PDB file of C-alpha atoms in Angstrom:
ATOM      1  CA  MET A   1      54.716  25.093  77.192  1.00  0.00           C
ATOM      2  CA  SER A   2      53.196  27.051  74.351  1.00  0.00           C
ATOM      3  CA  PRO A   3      49.423  27.311  74.333  1.00  0.00           C
ATOM      4  CA  MET A   4      47.573  24.815  72.150  1.00  0.00           C
ATOM      5  CA  ARG A   5      46.573  26.168  68.761  1.00  0.00           C
ATOM      6  CA  LYS A   6      42.877  26.193  68.077  1.00  0.00           C
ATOM      7  CA  SER A   7      41.371  25.828  64.661  1.00  0.00           C
ATOM      8  CA  SER A   8      39.452  28.747  63.370  1.00  0.00           C
ATOM      9  CA  PRO A   9      35.686  28.239  63.262  1.00  0.00           C
ATOM     10  CA  GLY A  10      35.618  28.009  59.499  1.00  0.00           C
ATOM     11  CA  THR A  11      38.123  25.174  58.935  1.00  0.00           C
ATOM     12  CA  ALA A  12      36.292  22.089  60.258  1.00  0.00           C
ATOM     13  CA  ALA A  13      33.034  22.489  58.353  1.00  0.00           C
ATOM     14  CA  PRO A  14      34.443  22.183  54.800  1.00  0.00           C
ATOM     15  CA  THR A  15      36.283  18.978  55.808  1.00  0.00           C
ATOM     16  CA  LYS A  16      33.042  17.381  56.956  1.00  0.00           C
ATOM     17  CA  GLU A  17      31.240  18.635  53.853  1.00  0.00           C
ATOM     18  CA  ARG A  18      33.834  17.074  51.588  1.00  0.00           C
ATOM     19  CA  LYS A  19      33.358  13.728  53.310  1.00  0.00           C
ATOM     20  CA  ARG A  20      29.585  13.790  52.792  1.00  0.00           C
ATOM     21  CA  CYS A  21      29.509  14.659  49.053  1.00  0.00           C
ATOM     22  CA  PRO A  22      30.793  11.320  47.633  1.00  0.00           C
ATOM     23  CA  TRP A  23      28.180   9.375  49.642  1.00  0.00           C
ATOM     24  CA  LEU A  24      25.425  11.758  48.561  1.00  0.00           C
ATOM     25  CA  SER A  25      26.408  11.441  44.869  1.00  0.00           C
ATOM     26  CA  PHE A  26      26.503   7.627  45.122  1.00  0.00           C
ATOM     27  CA  TRP A  27      22.969   7.398  46.521  1.00  0.00           C
ATOM     28  CA  VAL A  28      21.590   9.899  43.957  1.00  0.00           C
ATOM     29  CA  ILE A  29      23.076   7.888  41.055  1.00  0.00           C
ATOM     30  CA  LEU A  30      21.831   4.594  42.529  1.00  0.00           C
ATOM     31  CA  VAL A  31      18.265   5.885  43.009  1.00  0.00           C
ATOM     32  CA  CYS A  32      18.157   7.350  39.470  1.00  0.00           C
ATOM     33  CA  ALA A  33      19.378   4.056  37.958  1.00  0.00           C
ATOM     34  CA  LEU A  34      16.730   2.054  39.860  1.00  0.00           C
ATOM     35  CA  VAL A  35      13.957   4.442  38.790  1.00  0.00           C
ATOM     36  CA  LEU A  36      15.048   4.261  35.138  1.00  0.00           C
ATOM     37  CA  LYS A  37      15.175   0.449  35.224  1.00  0.00           C
ATOM     38  CA  ALA A  38      11.710   0.301  36.810  1.00  0.00           C
ATOM     39  CA  CYS A  39      10.295   2.556  34.059  1.00  0.00           C
ATOM     40  CA  VAL A  40      11.702   0.332  31.291  1.00  0.00           C
ATOM     41  CA  ILE A  41      10.300  -2.831  32.908  1.00  0.00           C
ATOM     42  CA  TYR A  42       6.930  -1.159  33.470  1.00  0.00           C
ATOM     43  CA  GLY A  43       6.759  -0.052  29.809  1.00  0.00           C
ATOM     44  CA  CYS A  44       7.360  -3.594  28.560  1.00  0.00           C
ATOM     45  CA  MET A  45       4.830  -5.041  31.007  1.00  0.00           C
ATOM     46  CA  VAL A  46       2.149  -2.582  29.887  1.00  0.00           C
ATOM     47  CA  THR A  47       2.850  -3.457  26.249  1.00  0.00           C
ATOM     48  CA  LEU A  48       2.459  -7.166  26.948  1.00  0.00           C
ATOM     49  CA  LEU A  49      -0.705  -6.774  29.024  1.00  0.00           C
ATOM     50  CA  MET A  50      -2.366  -4.696  26.316  1.00  0.00           C
ATOM     51  CA  GLY A  51      -1.755  -7.424  23.728  1.00  0.00           C
ATOM     52  CA  ASN A  52       0.634  -5.331  21.622  1.00  0.00           C
ATOM     53  CA  PRO A  53       3.905  -6.600  20.088  1.00  0.00           C
ATOM     54  CA  SER A  54       6.555  -7.379  22.678  1.00  0.00           C
ATOM     55  CA  CYS A  55       9.744  -5.403  23.134  1.00  0.00           C
ATOM     56  CA  GLU A  56      11.724  -8.233  21.557  1.00  0.00           C
ATOM     57  CA  GLU A  57       9.458  -8.361  18.484  1.00  0.00           C
ATOM     58  CA  HIS A  58      10.202  -4.723  17.668  1.00  0.00           C
ATOM     59  CA  LYS A  59      13.834  -5.708  17.082  1.00  0.00           C
ATOM     60  CA  ALA A  60      12.738  -7.654  13.983  1.00  0.00           C
ATOM     61  CA  LEU A  61      12.307  -4.477  11.939  1.00  0.00           C
ATOM     62  CA  PRO A  62      14.922  -3.688   9.238  1.00  0.00           C
ATOM     63  CA  GLN A  63      18.572  -3.360  10.248  1.00  0.00           C
ATOM     64  CA  GLY A  64      17.768  -4.688  13.751  1.00  0.00           C
ATOM     65  CA  SER A  65      17.615  -1.062  14.838  1.00  0.00           C
ATOM     66  CA  ALA A  66      17.506  -0.375  18.565  1.00  0.00           C
ATOM     67  CA  GLU A  67      16.142   3.121  17.988  1.00  0.00           C
ATOM     68  CA  TRP A  68      12.697   3.935  16.636  1.00  0.00           C
ATOM     69  CA  HIS A  69      10.874   6.773  14.965  1.00  0.00           C
ATOM     70  CA  CYS A  70       7.144   6.722  15.784  1.00  0.00           C
ATOM     71  CA  VAL A  71       4.245   8.912  14.699  1.00  0.00           C
ATOM     72  CA  MET A  72       0.689   9.004  16.015  1.00  0.00           C
ATOM     73  CA  GLY A  73      -1.919   7.637  13.614  1.00  0.00           C
ATOM     74  CA  ARG A  74      -5.293   5.972  13.553  1.00  0.00           C
ATOM     75  CA  ASP A  75      -6.380   2.388  12.984  1.00  0.00           C
ATOM     76  CA  GLU A  76     -10.021   1.566  12.233  1.00  0.00           C
ATOM     77  CA  GLY A  77     -10.002  -1.346  14.671  1.00  0.00           C
ATOM     78  CA  LYS A  78      -7.792   0.099  17.434  1.00  0.00           C
ATOM     79  CA  GLY A  79      -8.386   3.847  17.301  1.00  0.00           C
ATOM     80  CA  ARG A  80      -5.223   5.861  17.902  1.00  0.00           C
ATOM     81  CA  VAL A  81      -1.975   3.922  17.443  1.00  0.00           C
ATOM     82  CA  TRP A  82       1.737   4.629  17.108  1.00  0.00           C
ATOM     83  CA  THR A  83       3.220   3.741  13.709  1.00  0.00           C
ATOM     84  CA  CYS A  84       6.891   2.886  14.282  1.00  0.00           C
ATOM     85  CA  CYS A  85       9.834   2.564  11.892  1.00  0.00           C
ATOM     86  CA  PRO A  86      13.569   2.151  12.539  1.00  0.00           C
ATOM     87  CA  LEU A  87      15.471   5.406  12.874  1.00  0.00           C
ATOM     88  CA  GLY A  88      16.412   6.582   9.372  1.00  0.00           C
ATOM     89  CA  TRP A  89      13.256   5.159   7.755  1.00  0.00           C
ATOM     90  CA  GLU A  90      10.250   7.301   6.856  1.00  0.00           C
ATOM     91  CA  PRO A  91       6.734   6.230   7.945  1.00  0.00           C
ATOM     92  CA  PHE A  92       3.730   6.619   5.634  1.00  0.00           C
ATOM     93  CA  GLN A  93       0.383   4.911   6.196  1.00  0.00           C
ATOM     94  CA  THR A  94       1.234   1.243   6.951  1.00  0.00           C
ATOM     95  CA  SER A  95       4.796   1.146   5.564  1.00  0.00           C
ATOM     96  CA  CYS A  96       8.339   2.314   6.306  1.00  0.00           C
ATOM     97  CA  TYR A  97      10.542   3.683   3.498  1.00  0.00           C
ATOM     98  CA  TYR A  98      14.313   3.890   3.243  1.00  0.00           C
ATOM     99  CA  PHE A  99      15.751   6.456   0.810  1.00  0.00           C
ATOM    100  CA  SER A 100      19.393   5.562   0.209  1.00  0.00           C
ATOM    101  CA  LYS A 101      22.230   8.055   0.032  1.00  0.00           C
ATOM    102  CA  ASP A 102      24.550   5.692  -1.868  1.00  0.00           C
ATOM    103  CA  ILE A 103      24.043   4.338  -5.398  1.00  0.00           C
ATOM    104  CA  MET A 104      24.168   0.886  -7.031  1.00  0.00           C
ATOM    105  CA  ASN A 105      22.593  -0.990  -9.969  1.00  0.00           C
ATOM    106  CA  TRP A 106      19.033  -2.381  -9.854  1.00  0.00           C
ATOM    107  CA  ASP A 107      19.932  -5.978  -8.937  1.00  0.00           C
ATOM    108  CA  ASN A 108      22.235  -4.902  -6.101  1.00  0.00           C
ATOM    109  CA  SER A 109      19.631  -2.397  -4.941  1.00  0.00           C
ATOM    110  CA  GLN A 110      17.061  -5.170  -4.571  1.00  0.00           C
ATOM    111  CA  ARG A 111      19.584  -7.401  -2.782  1.00  0.00           C
ATOM    112  CA  ASN A 112      20.438  -4.569  -0.407  1.00  0.00           C
ATOM    113  CA  CYS A 113      16.764  -4.027   0.449  1.00  0.00           C
ATOM    114  CA  THR A 114      16.241  -7.770   0.941  1.00  0.00           C
ATOM    115  CA  GLY A 115      19.205  -7.851   3.317  1.00  0.00           C
ATOM    116  CA  MET A 116      17.404  -5.288   5.484  1.00  0.00           C
ATOM    117  CA  GLY A 117      14.199  -7.321   5.616  1.00  0.00           C
ATOM    118  CA  SER A 118      12.471  -5.242   2.947  1.00  0.00           C
ATOM    119  CA  HIS A 119      12.202  -4.922  -0.852  1.00  0.00           C
ATOM    120  CA  LEU A 120      12.406  -2.205  -3.482  1.00  0.00           C
ATOM    121  CA  VAL A 121       9.293  -0.072  -3.107  1.00  0.00           C
ATOM    122  CA  VAL A 122       6.032  -1.246  -4.691  1.00  0.00           C
ATOM    123  CA  ILE A 123       3.772   1.732  -5.450  1.00  0.00           C
ATOM    124  CA  ASN A 124       0.078   0.890  -5.271  1.00  0.00           C
ATOM    125  CA  THR A 125      -1.749   4.220  -4.971  1.00  0.00           C
ATOM    126  CA  GLY A 126      -1.604   7.849  -5.994  1.00  0.00           C
ATOM    127  CA  ALA A 127      -1.193   8.876  -2.344  1.00  0.00           C
ATOM    128  CA  GLU A 128       1.893   6.687  -1.996  1.00  0.00           C
ATOM    129  CA  GLN A 129       3.319   8.065  -5.252  1.00  0.00           C
ATOM    130  CA  ASP A 130       2.752  11.634  -4.014  1.00  0.00           C
ATOM    131  CA  PHE A 131       4.531  10.872  -0.725  1.00  0.00           C
ATOM    132  CA  ILE A 132       7.549   9.403  -2.564  1.00  0.00           C
ATOM    133  CA  SER A 133       7.664  12.195  -5.160  1.00  0.00           C
ATOM    134  CA  ASN A 134       7.537  14.936  -2.538  1.00  0.00           C
ATOM    135  CA  TYR A 135      10.291  13.281  -0.498  1.00  0.00           C
ATOM    136  CA  VAL A 136      12.759  12.736  -3.354  1.00  0.00           C
ATOM    137  CA  LYS A 137      12.241  16.277  -4.638  1.00  0.00           C
ATOM    138  CA  ARG A 138      13.746  17.518  -1.371  1.00  0.00           C
ATOM    139  CA  THR A 139      16.965  15.623  -2.157  1.00  0.00           C
ATOM    140  CA  VAL A 140      17.590  17.623  -5.348  1.00  0.00           C
ATOM    141  CA  ILE A 141      20.276  20.275  -4.906  1.00  0.00           C
ATOM    142  CA  GLY A 142      20.538  22.888  -7.637  1.00  0.00           C
ATOM    143  CA  ILE A 143      20.314  21.326 -11.099  1.00  0.00           C
ATOM    144  CA  ARG A 144      21.588  17.904 -10.002  1.00  0.00           C
ATOM    145  CA  VAL A 145      19.161  15.065 -10.807  1.00  0.00           C
ATOM    146  CA  GLU A 146      18.884  12.099  -8.424  1.00  0.00           C
ATOM    147  CA  ASN A 147      17.147   8.945  -9.687  1.00  0.00           C
ATOM    148  CA  TYR A 148      15.706   6.365  -7.263  1.00  0.00           C
ATOM    149  CA  TYR A 149      15.100   2.743  -8.233  1.00  0.00           C
ATOM    150  CA  ILE A 150      11.675   1.258  -7.474  1.00  0.00           C
ATOM    151  CA  GLY A 151      10.651  -2.407  -7.536  1.00  0.00           C
ATOM    152  CA  LEU A 152       9.382  -2.492 -11.130  1.00  0.00           C
ATOM    153  CA  SER A 153      11.243  -4.171 -14.001  1.00  0.00           C
ATOM    154  CA  LEU A 154      10.570  -5.774 -17.388  1.00  0.00           C
ATOM    155  CA  LYS A 155      10.617  -9.588 -17.253  1.00  0.00           C
ATOM    156  CA  LYS A 156       9.895 -11.671 -20.373  1.00  0.00           C
ATOM    157  CA  GLY A 157       8.144  -8.762 -22.043  1.00  0.00           C
ATOM    158  CA  HIS A 158       5.945  -7.868 -19.018  1.00  0.00           C
ATOM    159  CA  TRP A 159       6.310  -5.257 -16.296  1.00  0.00           C
ATOM    160  CA  ARG A 160       6.516  -6.984 -12.906  1.00  0.00           C
ATOM    161  CA  TRP A 161       6.705  -5.792  -9.307  1.00  0.00           C
ATOM    162  CA  VAL A 162       9.220  -7.466  -6.981  1.00  0.00           C
ATOM    163  CA  ASP A 163       6.477  -8.674  -4.613  1.00  0.00           C
ATOM    164  CA  VAL A 164       4.426 -10.126  -7.510  1.00  0.00           C
ATOM    165  CA  THR A 165       1.724  -7.455  -7.145  1.00  0.00           C
ATOM    166  CA  PRO A 166      -0.147  -7.382 -10.495  1.00  0.00           C
ATOM    167  CA  TYR A 167       0.933  -4.535 -12.761  1.00  0.00           C
ATOM    168  CA  ASN A 168      -2.058  -2.197 -13.016  1.00  0.00           C
ATOM    169  CA  GLU A 169      -2.139   0.003 -16.128  1.00  0.00           C
ATOM    170  CA  THR A 170      -4.552   2.404 -14.384  1.00  0.00           C
ATOM    171  CA  ALA A 171      -2.191   3.043 -11.442  1.00  0.00           C
ATOM    172  CA  VAL A 172       1.089   3.927 -13.143  1.00  0.00           C
ATOM    173  CA  PHE A 173       3.001   7.203 -13.170  1.00  0.00           C
ATOM    174  CA  TRP A 174       5.150   7.204 -16.293  1.00  0.00           C
ATOM    175  CA  ILE A 175       6.666  10.372 -17.698  1.00  0.00           C
ATOM    176  CA  PRO A 176       4.734  11.154 -20.912  1.00  0.00           C
ATOM    177  CA  GLY A 177       6.402   9.196 -23.731  1.00  0.00           C
ATOM    178  CA  GLU A 178       7.838   6.571 -21.362  1.00  0.00           C
ATOM    179  CA  PRO A 179       8.579   3.701 -21.198  1.00  0.00           C
ATOM    180  CA  ASN A 180      10.681   3.404 -24.348  1.00  0.00           C
ATOM    181  CA  ASN A 181      13.775   1.554 -25.602  1.00  0.00           C
ATOM    182  CA  LEU A 182      12.442  -1.607 -23.986  1.00  0.00           C
ATOM    183  CA  SER A 183      15.188  -3.792 -25.457  1.00  0.00           C
ATOM    184  CA  VAL A 184      17.818  -2.192 -23.208  1.00  0.00           C
ATOM    185  CA  GLU A 185      15.967  -0.120 -20.580  1.00  0.00           C
ATOM    186  CA  LYS A 186      14.227  -2.668 -18.379  1.00  0.00           C
ATOM    187  CA  CYS A 187      14.377  -1.202 -14.873  1.00  0.00           C
ATOM    188  CA  VAL A 188      12.328   1.677 -13.473  1.00  0.00           C
ATOM    189  CA  ALA A 189      13.381   4.634 -11.348  1.00  0.00           C
ATOM    190  CA  VAL A 190      11.770   7.814 -10.065  1.00  0.00           C
ATOM    191  CA  ASP A 191      13.266  10.665 -12.093  1.00  0.00           C
ATOM    192  CA  THR A 192      13.578  13.827  -9.988  1.00  0.00           C
ATOM    193  CA  SER A 193      14.035  16.046 -13.042  1.00  0.00           C
ATOM    194  CA  GLN A 194      10.231  15.975 -13.374  1.00  0.00           C
ATOM    195  CA  LYS A 195       8.171  18.637 -11.596  1.00  0.00           C
ATOM    196  CA  ASP A 196       4.979  16.652 -10.990  1.00  0.00           C
ATOM    197  CA  ASN A 197       4.329  13.132  -9.715  1.00  0.00           C
ATOM    198  CA  ARG A 198       4.374  11.526 -13.190  1.00  0.00           C
ATOM    199  CA  ASN A 199       8.060  10.736 -12.893  1.00  0.00           C
ATOM    200  CA  TRP A 200       8.653   7.044 -13.667  1.00  0.00           C
ATOM    201  CA  ASN A 201      11.362   6.467 -16.242  1.00  0.00           C
ATOM    202  CA  ASN A 202      12.947   3.244 -17.508  1.00  0.00           C
ATOM    203  CA  PHE A 203      16.724   2.831 -17.626  1.00  0.00           C
ATOM    204  CA  PRO A 204      19.347   0.133 -18.252  1.00  0.00           C
ATOM    205  CA  CYS A 205      19.459  -2.021 -15.120  1.00  0.00           C
ATOM    206  CA  ILE A 206      23.227  -1.573 -14.795  1.00  0.00           C
ATOM    207  CA  ALA A 207      22.881   2.197 -14.207  1.00  0.00           C
ATOM    208  CA  PRO A 208      23.927   3.163 -10.645  1.00  0.00           C
ATOM    209  CA  PHE A 209      21.099   5.018  -8.879  1.00  0.00           C
ATOM    210  CA  HIS A 210      19.744   5.570  -5.390  1.00  0.00           C
ATOM    211  CA  ARG A 211      17.024   3.201  -4.179  1.00  0.00           C
ATOM    212  CA  ILE A 212      13.836   3.206  -2.132  1.00  0.00           C
ATOM    213  CA  CYS A 213      13.236   0.200   0.130  1.00  0.00           C
ATOM    214  CA  GLU A 214       9.850  -0.573   1.687  1.00  0.00           C
ATOM    215  CA  THR A 215       8.719  -2.762   4.583  1.00  0.00           C
ATOM    216  CA  ALA A 216       5.636  -3.012   6.786  1.00  0.00           C
ATOM    217  CA  ALA A 217       5.518  -0.641   9.755  1.00  0.00           C
ATOM    218  CA  THR A 218       4.845  -1.848  13.307  1.00  0.00           C
ATOM    219  CA  ASN A 219       1.804  -0.465  15.125  1.00  0.00           C
ATOM    220  CA  ILE A 220       1.763  -0.263  18.917  1.00  0.00           C
TER     221      ILE A 220
END
């Protein structure tokens, strides 16, 4: 009878090692998943205990976005807070702003903003106007001019904001010589052909332009 063949010392170990790896990977994945779930639950519990908006309430922001863009700020009553806007919206002070890439007329622009839980932007201060002007200037490429509708239009001979904020003659930013042609040009847009922040111009409401939507930010 021929002698029994013995395995070389190096052949058995890899077989055992291959058997262990799938079990090791399974437990690593399971532990990581449990840790991640615990962190999410803990974050929501801390938010609730501190009296801040719940995780579900954050979903009420425009577009029902599941992703957020937050910046650190200050609140006189709370100290340091996070100001949060949906991803794709820009935070400034207490509001979130959406600068569209597509174009449509003024009425459709307002309807589009309303559908996202917002409205065409209402500009109340010089600081807000500066923020908007600086942002839209960055969208200009070469000599191309991009106009952005705001929530100001002429109704029954009076300029009116979409949220019924009173029109304040001392807080307006018309291009010198504007508004004009009031019989046909009854809707207002930011005109990026202007170098400074006095860039409001009135146009026919049927003109297709970009738009700026505004809604309240969420502080946490």
